[in-house]
Amino acid sequence: MDFLNYPQPLADLIAGLSRLPGIGPKTAGRLAFYLLQQPQTAESLADAIQNALTNIRECSVCCNYTDQDPCSICSSDKRDSSLLCIVEQPRDVASLEKTREFKGRYHVLHGVISPLEGIGPEQLTVQQLLKRLDGVQEVIMAMNPTVEGEATAMYLSKILKPMGIKVTRIAHGLPVGGDLEYADEVTIARALEGRRQL
């Protein structure tokens, strides 16, 4: 999108917004004009962004985003410290917590192993993970079912199994309400592998 006809501050705002994931130039333009027309909303948004940048940091234990250290999950005595769920990103913790099913603790890798992007185990929080395994009996791999997610799960599994830790993987398969007709072969195969007795 050509920003030449816009004043430079507006062009910069549109360019900045278009760098956000899922926001193209047209949507960025609409957002920029909206923010200019709603100065109170723009100021509140700017304050919220600044507040998050100032006060949110990684938990020194699980590497999740938090405003206190350790985070509320790591400091809770109601969580099962023998059960550890490894996820790719902080947003994955939020997704799992919404279910209210998991009662253990988490570890956030902040990515997955991806040689094509130059991301190896040393760019992830693997070292922090290895330092907190005392008393852990089971590790649940909750990475996304991608090639990189699978490779990361396998890499960590090879490290953890010799330590006598039970390593499990979340099940993958058909979503609730999904139709077999529209599912791909890999999804159907995973659903069959993850079947359980009724």
Coordinates of N, CA and C in Angstrom, one line a residue:
M1 N 0.9 -1.2 0.0 CA 0.0 0.0 0.0 C 0.9 1.2 0.0
D2 N 0.6 2.2 -0.8 CA 1.4 3.4 -0.9 C 0.9 4.4 0.1
F3 N 1.8 4.8 1.0 CA 1.5 5.8 2.0 C 2.0 7.2 1.7
L4 N 2.5 7.4 0.4 CA 3.1 8.7 0.1 C 2.1 9.9 0.2
N5 N 0.8 9.7 0.1 CA -0.1 10.8 0.2 C -0.5 11.1 1.6
Y6 N 0.0 10.4 2.6 CA -0.3 10.6 4.0 C 0.8 11.4 4.6
P7 N 0.4 12.2 5.6 CA 1.4 12.9 6.4 C 2.3 11.8 7.1
Q8 N 3.6 12.2 7.3 CA 4.6 11.2 7.7 C 4.2 10.5 9.0
P9 N 3.7 11.2 10.1 CA 3.3 10.5 11.3 C 2.2 9.4 11.0
L10 N 1.2 9.7 10.2 CA 0.2 8.8 9.8 C 0.7 7.6 9.1
A11 N 1.6 7.9 8.1 CA 2.2 6.8 7.3 C 3.0 5.9 8.2
D12 N 3.7 6.5 9.2 CA 4.5 5.7 10.2 C 3.6 4.8 11.1
L13 N 2.4 5.4 11.5 CA 1.5 4.6 12.3 C 1.0 3.5 11.5
I14 N 0.6 3.7 10.2 CA 0.1 2.6 9.4 C 1.1 1.5 9.2
A15 N 2.4 2.0 8.9 CA 3.5 1.0 8.7 C 3.7 0.2 10.0
G16 N 3.6 0.9 11.1 CA 3.8 0.2 12.4 C 2.8 -0.8 12.7
L17 N 1.5 -0.5 12.4 CA 0.4 -1.4 12.7 C 0.4 -2.6 11.7
S18 N 0.9 -2.3 10.5 CA 0.9 -3.4 9.5 C 2.0 -4.4 9.8
R19 N 2.9 -4.1 10.7 CA 3.9 -5.1 11.1 C 3.4 -6.1 12.2
L20 N 2.2 -5.8 12.7 CA 1.6 -6.8 13.7 C 1.1 -8.0 12.9
P21 N 1.2 -9.2 13.6 CA 0.7 -10.4 12.9 C -0.8 -10.4 12.5
G22 N -1.1 -10.7 11.3 CA -2.4 -10.8 10.8 C -3.0 -9.5 10.4
I23 N -2.2 -8.4 10.4 CA -2.7 -7.1 10.0 C -2.0 -6.7 8.7
G24 N -2.8 -6.6 7.7 CA -2.2 -6.1 6.4 C -2.3 -4.6 6.3
P25 N -1.8 -4.1 5.2 CA -1.8 -2.6 5.0 C -3.2 -2.0 5.0
K26 N -4.2 -2.6 4.4 CA -5.5 -2.0 4.4 C -6.1 -2.0 5.8
T27 N -6.0 -3.1 6.5 CA -6.5 -3.1 7.9 C -5.7 -2.1 8.8
A28 N -4.4 -2.0 8.6 CA -3.6 -1.1 9.3 C -4.1 0.3 9.1
G29 N -4.4 0.6 7.8 CA -4.9 2.0 7.5 C -6.3 2.3 8.2
R30 N -7.2 1.3 8.2 CA -8.4 1.5 8.9 C -8.2 1.7 10.4
L31 N -7.4 0.9 11.0 CA -7.1 1.0 12.4 C -6.5 2.4 12.7
A32 N -5.5 2.8 11.9 CA -4.9 4.1 12.1 C -5.9 5.3 12.1
F33 N -6.8 5.3 11.1 CA -7.8 6.3 11.0 C -8.8 6.2 12.1
Y34 N -9.1 5.0 12.6 CA -10.0 4.9 13.7 C -9.4 5.5 15.0
L35 N -8.1 5.2 15.2 CA -7.4 5.7 16.4 C -7.3 7.2 16.3
L36 N -7.1 7.8 15.2 CA -7.1 9.3 15.1 C -8.4 9.9 15.4
Q37 N -9.5 9.2 15.0 CA -10.8 9.7 15.3 C -11.3 9.4 16.7
Q38 N -10.6 8.5 17.4 CA -11.0 8.2 18.8 C -9.7 8.4 19.7
P39 N -9.4 9.6 20.0 CA -8.1 9.9 20.7 C -8.1 9.3 22.1
Q40 N -9.2 9.2 22.8 CA -9.2 8.5 24.1 C -8.9 7.1 24.0
T41 N -9.5 6.4 23.0 CA -9.2 5.0 22.8 C -7.7 4.8 22.5
A42 N -7.1 5.7 21.6 CA -5.7 5.6 21.3 C -4.8 5.8 22.5
E43 N -5.2 6.8 23.3 CA -4.4 7.0 24.5 C -4.4 5.9 25.5
S44 N -5.6 5.3 25.7 CA -5.8 4.1 26.6 C -5.0 2.9 26.0
L45 N -5.0 2.7 24.7 CA -4.2 1.7 24.1 C -2.7 1.9 24.3
A46 N -2.3 3.1 24.1 CA -0.9 3.4 24.3 C -0.5 3.2 25.7
D47 N -1.3 3.6 26.7 CA -1.0 3.4 28.1 C -0.9 1.9 28.4
A48 N -1.9 1.1 27.9 CA -1.9 -0.3 28.1 C -0.7 -1.0 27.6
I49 N -0.2 -0.6 26.4 CA 1.0 -1.1 25.8 C 2.2 -0.8 26.7
Q50 N 2.3 0.5 27.1 CA 3.4 0.9 27.9 C 3.4 0.2 29.2
N51 N 2.3 0.0 29.8 CA 2.1 -0.6 31.1 C 2.6 -2.1 31.0
A52 N 2.2 -2.8 29.9 CA 2.6 -4.2 29.7 C 4.1 -4.3 29.5
L53 N 4.6 -3.4 28.7 CA 6.1 -3.4 28.4 C 6.9 -3.2 29.7
T54 N 6.3 -2.3 30.6 CA 7.0 -2.0 31.8 C 6.9 -3.1 32.9
N55 N 5.7 -3.7 33.0 CA 5.4 -4.5 34.1 C 5.4 -6.0 33.9
I56 N 5.3 -6.4 32.6 CA 5.3 -7.9 32.3 C 6.7 -8.4 32.1
R57 N 7.0 -9.5 32.7 CA 8.3 -10.1 32.5 C 8.2 -11.6 32.5
E58 N 9.2 -12.3 32.3 CA 9.2 -13.8 32.3 C 9.3 -14.3 33.8
C59 N 8.5 -15.2 34.1 CA 8.6 -15.9 35.4 C 10.0 -16.6 35.5
S60 N 10.7 -16.4 36.6 CA 12.1 -17.0 36.7 C 12.0 -18.5 36.8
V61 N 10.8 -19.1 37.0 CA 10.7 -20.6 37.1 C 10.2 -21.2 35.8
C62 N 9.0 -20.7 35.4 CA 8.4 -21.4 34.2 C 8.5 -20.7 32.9
C63 N 9.0 -19.4 33.0 CA 9.2 -18.6 31.8 C 7.9 -18.1 31.1
N64 N 6.8 -18.2 31.8 CA 5.6 -17.6 31.3 C 5.6 -16.1 31.6
Y65 N 4.8 -15.4 30.9 CA 4.7 -13.9 31.2 C 3.9 -13.7 32.5
T66 N 4.4 -12.8 33.3 CA 3.8 -12.5 34.6 C 4.1 -11.1 35.0
D67 N 3.4 -10.6 36.0 CA 3.6 -9.3 36.6 C 4.2 -9.5 38.0
Q68 N 4.4 -10.8 38.5 CA 5.0 -11.1 39.8 C 5.9 -12.2 39.6
D69 N 6.9 -12.3 40.4 CA 7.9 -13.4 40.2 C 8.2 -14.1 41.5
P70 N 7.9 -15.4 41.6 CA 7.4 -16.3 40.6 C 5.9 -16.0 40.3
C71 N 5.4 -16.5 39.2 CA 4.1 -16.3 38.8 C 3.1 -17.0 39.7
S72 N 1.8 -16.7 39.6 CA 0.8 -17.2 40.5 C 0.7 -18.7 40.4
I73 N 0.9 -19.3 39.2 CA 0.9 -20.8 39.1 C 2.1 -21.4 39.8
C74 N 3.2 -20.9 39.6 CA 4.4 -21.5 40.2 C 4.4 -21.3 41.7
S75 N 3.8 -20.2 42.2 CA 3.8 -20.0 43.7 C 2.6 -20.6 44.4
S76 N 1.7 -21.2 43.6 CA 0.5 -21.8 44.2 C 0.9 -23.2 44.8
D77 N 0.4 -23.4 46.1 CA 0.7 -24.7 46.7 C -0.5 -25.7 46.4
K78 N -1.4 -25.3 45.5 CA -2.5 -26.1 45.1 C -2.2 -26.8 43.8
R79 N -1.1 -26.5 43.2 CA -0.7 -27.1 41.9 C 0.2 -28.4 42.2
D80 N 0.0 -29.4 41.4 CA 0.8 -30.6 41.5 C 2.2 -30.4 40.9
S81 N 3.2 -30.3 41.7 CA 4.5 -30.1 41.3 C 5.2 -31.3 40.6
S82 N 4.6 -32.5 40.7 CA 5.1 -33.6 40.1 C 4.7 -33.8 38.6
L83 N 3.8 -32.9 38.2 CA 3.3 -32.9 36.8 C 3.6 -31.6 36.1
L84 N 4.3 -31.7 35.0 CA 4.8 -30.5 34.3 C 4.4 -30.6 32.8
C85 N 3.7 -29.5 32.3 CA 3.2 -29.4 31.0 C 4.1 -28.4 30.2
I86 N 4.7 -28.9 29.1 CA 5.6 -28.0 28.3 C 4.8 -27.5 27.1
V87 N 4.9 -26.2 27.0 CA 4.1 -25.5 25.9 C 5.1 -24.7 25.1
E88 N 4.7 -24.3 23.9 CA 5.5 -23.4 23.0 C 5.5 -22.0 23.4
Q89 N 4.4 -21.4 23.7 CA 4.2 -20.0 23.9 C 3.4 -19.7 25.2
P90 N 3.5 -18.5 25.7 CA 2.7 -18.1 26.9 C 1.2 -18.2 26.6
R91 N 0.8 -17.9 25.4 CA -0.7 -17.9 25.1 C -1.2 -19.4 25.2
D92 N -0.3 -20.4 25.1 CA -0.7 -21.8 25.2 C -1.1 -22.1 26.7
V93 N -0.4 -21.4 27.6 CA -0.8 -21.6 29.0 C -2.2 -21.1 29.3
A94 N -2.5 -19.9 28.7 CA -3.8 -19.4 28.9 C -4.9 -20.3 28.3
S95 N -4.6 -20.9 27.1 CA -5.5 -21.8 26.5 C -5.8 -23.0 27.4
L96 N -4.7 -23.6 27.9 CA -4.9 -24.8 28.8 C -5.6 -24.4 30.1
E97 N -5.3 -23.3 30.6 CA -5.9 -22.9 31.9 C -7.4 -22.7 31.7
K98 N -7.9 -22.3 30.5 CA -9.3 -22.0 30.3 C -10.1 -23.3 30.5
T99 N -9.5 -24.5 30.3 CA -10.2 -25.8 30.5 C -10.4 -26.1 31.9
R100 N -9.6 -25.6 32.8 CA -9.7 -25.8 34.3 C -9.5 -27.3 34.6
E101 N -8.8 -28.0 33.6 CA -8.6 -29.5 33.8 C -7.2 -29.8 34.3
F102 N -6.2 -29.0 33.9 CA -4.8 -29.3 34.3 C -4.5 -28.7 35.6
K103 N -4.0 -29.5 36.5 CA -3.7 -29.1 37.9 C -2.2 -29.1 38.2
G104 N -1.4 -29.3 37.2 CA 0.1 -29.3 37.4 C 0.7 -27.9 37.1
R105 N 2.0 -27.9 36.8 CA 2.7 -26.7 36.5 C 3.1 -26.7 35.0
Y106 N 3.6 -25.5 34.6 CA 3.9 -25.3 33.2 C 5.4 -25.0 33.0
H107 N 5.8 -25.2 31.7 CA 7.1 -24.6 31.3 C 6.9 -24.1 29.9
V108 N 7.3 -22.8 29.7 CA 7.1 -22.2 28.3 C 8.5 -22.2 27.6
L109 N 8.5 -22.8 26.4 CA 9.8 -22.8 25.7 C 10.1 -21.5 24.9
H110 N 9.0 -20.7 24.6 CA 9.1 -19.5 23.8 C 9.6 -19.9 22.4
G111 N 9.0 -20.9 21.8 CA 9.3 -21.3 20.4 C 9.4 -22.8 20.3
V112 N 9.9 -23.2 19.1 CA 10.1 -24.6 18.9 C 11.4 -24.7 18.0
I113 N 12.0 -25.9 18.0 CA 13.3 -26.1 17.3 C 12.9 -26.0 15.8
S114 N 13.6 -25.1 15.1 CA 13.4 -24.9 13.7 C 14.7 -24.6 13.0
P115 N 15.4 -25.6 12.5 CA 16.7 -25.4 11.9 C 16.6 -24.4 10.7
L116 N 15.5 -24.4 9.9 CA 15.4 -23.5 8.8 C 15.4 -22.1 9.2
E117 N 14.9 -21.8 10.4 CA 14.8 -20.4 10.9 C 16.0 -20.1 11.9
G118 N 16.9 -21.1 12.0 CA 18.1 -20.9 12.8 C 17.8 -21.0 14.3
I119 N 16.7 -21.7 14.7 CA 16.3 -21.8 16.1 C 16.6 -23.3 16.6
G120 N 17.6 -23.3 17.5 CA 18.0 -24.6 18.1 C 17.6 -24.6 19.5
P121 N 17.9 -25.7 20.2 CA 17.5 -25.8 21.7 C 18.1 -24.6 22.5
E122 N 19.3 -24.1 22.1 CA 19.9 -23.0 22.9 C 19.1 -21.7 22.8
Q123 N 18.3 -21.5 21.8 CA 17.5 -20.3 21.7 C 16.2 -20.5 22.5
L124 N 15.9 -21.6 23.0 CA 14.7 -21.9 23.7 C 15.0 -21.9 25.2
T125 N 14.1 -22.2 26.1 CA 14.3 -22.2 27.5 C 14.6 -23.6 28.0
V126 N 15.3 -24.4 27.3 CA 15.6 -25.8 27.6 C 16.4 -25.9 28.9
Q127 N 17.4 -25.0 29.0 CA 18.3 -25.0 30.2 C 17.5 -24.7 31.5
Q128 N 16.6 -23.8 31.4 CA 15.8 -23.5 32.6 C 14.9 -24.7 32.9
L129 N 14.4 -25.4 31.9 CA 13.6 -26.6 32.1 C 14.4 -27.7 32.8
L130 N 15.6 -27.9 32.4 CA 16.4 -29.0 33.0 C 16.8 -28.7 34.4
K131 N 16.8 -27.4 34.8 CA 17.1 -27.0 36.2 C 15.9 -27.3 37.2
R132 N 14.7 -27.5 36.6 CA 13.6 -27.6 37.5 C 12.9 -28.9 37.5
L133 N 13.6 -30.0 37.2 CA 13.0 -31.3 37.1 C 13.0 -32.1 38.4
D134 N 13.6 -31.6 39.4 CA 13.6 -32.3 40.7 C 12.2 -32.5 41.2
G135 N 11.8 -33.8 41.4 CA 10.5 -34.1 41.9 C 9.4 -34.2 40.8
V136 N 9.8 -34.0 39.6 CA 8.8 -34.1 38.5 C 8.7 -35.6 38.1
Q137 N 7.5 -36.1 38.0 CA 7.3 -37.5 37.7 C 6.8 -37.7 36.2
E138 N 6.0 -36.7 35.8 CA 5.5 -36.8 34.4 C 5.6 -35.4 33.7
V139 N 6.1 -35.5 32.5 CA 6.1 -34.3 31.6 C 5.2 -34.5 30.4
I140 N 4.2 -33.6 30.3 CA 3.3 -33.6 29.2 C 3.8 -32.7 28.1
M141 N 4.0 -33.2 26.9 CA 4.4 -32.4 25.7 C 3.1 -31.8 25.1
A142 N 2.9 -30.5 25.1 CA 1.7 -29.9 24.6 C 2.1 -28.9 23.5
M143 N 3.0 -29.4 22.6 CA 3.4 -28.6 21.4 C 2.3 -28.8 20.3
N144 N 2.3 -27.8 19.4 CA 1.4 -27.9 18.3 C 1.8 -29.1 17.4
P145 N 0.8 -29.7 16.7 CA 1.1 -30.8 15.8 C 1.7 -30.4 14.5
T146 N 2.8 -29.7 14.6 CA 3.6 -29.3 13.4 C 4.9 -30.1 13.3
V147 N 5.6 -30.0 12.2 CA 6.9 -30.7 12.1 C 7.8 -30.3 13.1
E148 N 7.9 -28.9 13.3 CA 8.8 -28.3 14.4 C 8.3 -28.7 15.8
G149 N 7.0 -28.7 16.0 CA 6.5 -29.1 17.3 C 6.8 -30.6 17.7
E150 N 6.7 -31.4 16.7 CA 7.0 -32.9 16.8 C 8.5 -33.1 17.1
A151 N 9.3 -32.3 16.3 CA 10.8 -32.5 16.5 C 11.2 -32.0 17.9
T152 N 10.6 -30.9 18.3 CA 10.9 -30.4 19.7 C 10.5 -31.4 20.8
A153 N 9.3 -32.0 20.6 CA 8.8 -33.0 21.6 C 9.8 -34.2 21.6
M154 N 10.2 -34.6 20.4 CA 11.1 -35.8 20.3 C 12.5 -35.5 21.0
Y155 N 13.0 -34.3 20.7 CA 14.2 -33.9 21.3 C 14.2 -33.9 22.8
L156 N 13.1 -33.3 23.3 CA 13.0 -33.2 24.8 C 12.8 -34.6 25.4
S157 N 12.0 -35.4 24.7 CA 11.7 -36.8 25.2 C 13.0 -37.6 25.3
K158 N 13.9 -37.4 24.4 CA 15.2 -38.1 24.4 C 16.1 -37.7 25.6
I159 N 15.9 -36.5 26.0 CA 16.6 -36.0 27.2 C 16.0 -36.5 28.5
L160 N 14.6 -36.4 28.5 CA 13.9 -36.7 29.8 C 13.7 -38.1 30.1
K161 N 13.5 -39.0 29.1 CA 13.3 -40.4 29.4 C 14.4 -41.1 30.2
P162 N 15.7 -40.8 29.8 CA 16.8 -41.5 30.6 C 16.8 -41.0 32.1
M163 N 16.2 -39.9 32.4 CA 16.1 -39.4 33.8 C 15.0 -40.1 34.6
G164 N 14.3 -41.0 33.9 CA 13.3 -41.8 34.6 C 12.0 -41.0 34.7
I165 N 11.8 -40.0 33.9 CA 10.6 -39.2 33.9 C 9.6 -39.7 32.8
K166 N 8.4 -39.9 33.2 CA 7.4 -40.4 32.3 C 7.1 -39.2 31.3
V167 N 7.2 -39.5 30.0 CA 6.9 -38.4 29.0 C 5.7 -38.8 28.2
T168 N 4.7 -37.9 28.2 CA 3.4 -38.1 27.4 C 3.2 -37.0 26.5
R169 N 2.3 -37.2 25.5 CA 2.0 -36.2 24.5 C 0.5 -36.0 24.5
I170 N 0.1 -34.7 24.4 CA -1.4 -34.5 24.3 C -1.9 -35.2 23.1
A171 N -3.2 -35.6 23.1 CA -3.8 -36.3 22.0 C -4.1 -35.3 20.9
H172 N -4.0 -35.8 19.7 CA -4.4 -35.0 18.5 C -5.5 -35.8 17.8
G173 N -6.4 -35.1 17.1 CA -7.4 -35.8 16.3 C -8.5 -34.8 15.9
L174 N -9.7 -35.4 15.7 CA -10.8 -34.6 15.3 C -11.3 -33.7 16.4
P175 N -11.6 -32.5 16.0 CA -12.2 -31.5 17.0 C -13.7 -31.9 17.2
V176 N -14.2 -31.5 18.4 CA -15.6 -31.7 18.7 C -16.4 -31.0 17.6
G177 N -17.3 -31.7 17.0 CA -18.2 -31.0 16.0 C -17.6 -31.2 14.6
G178 N -16.4 -31.8 14.5 CA -15.7 -31.9 13.2 C -16.3 -33.1 12.4
D179 N -16.3 -33.0 11.1 CA -16.8 -34.1 10.3 C -15.6 -34.9 9.7
L180 N -15.7 -36.2 9.7 CA -14.7 -37.1 9.1 C -14.5 -36.7 7.6
E181 N -15.6 -36.4 7.0 CA -15.6 -36.1 5.5 C -14.6 -35.0 5.2
Y182 N -14.4 -34.0 6.1 CA -13.5 -32.9 5.8 C -12.2 -32.9 6.5
A183 N -11.9 -34.0 7.2 CA -10.6 -34.1 7.9 C -9.6 -34.7 7.0
D184 N -8.3 -34.3 7.1 CA -7.3 -34.9 6.3 C -6.8 -36.2 6.9
E185 N -6.0 -36.9 6.1 CA -5.6 -38.3 6.5 C -4.8 -38.3 7.8
V186 N -3.9 -37.3 8.0 CA -3.1 -37.3 9.2 C -3.9 -37.1 10.4
T187 N -4.9 -36.2 10.3 CA -5.8 -35.9 11.5 C -6.6 -37.2 11.8
I188 N -7.1 -37.9 10.8 CA -7.9 -39.1 11.1 C -7.0 -40.2 11.7
A189 N -5.7 -40.3 11.1 CA -4.8 -41.3 11.7 C -4.5 -41.0 13.1
R190 N -4.3 -39.7 13.5 CA -4.0 -39.3 14.9 C -5.2 -39.6 15.7
A191 N -6.4 -39.4 15.2 CA -7.6 -39.6 16.0 C -7.7 -41.1 16.3
L192 N -7.4 -42.0 15.3 CA -7.4 -43.4 15.5 C -6.4 -43.8 16.6
E193 N -5.2 -43.3 16.5 CA -4.1 -43.6 17.4 C -4.5 -43.2 18.8
G194 N -5.2 -42.1 19.0 CA -5.5 -41.6 20.3 C -6.8 -42.0 20.8
R195 N -7.4 -43.1 20.2 CA -8.7 -43.6 20.7 C -8.6 -44.1 22.1
R196 N -9.7 -44.1 22.8 CA -9.8 -44.6 24.2 C -11.1 -45.3 24.4
Q197 N -11.1 -46.2 25.4 CA -12.2 -47.0 25.7 C -13.3 -46.2 26.3
L198 N -14.6 -46.5 25.9 CA -15.7 -45.8 26.5 C -16.3 -46.6 27.6

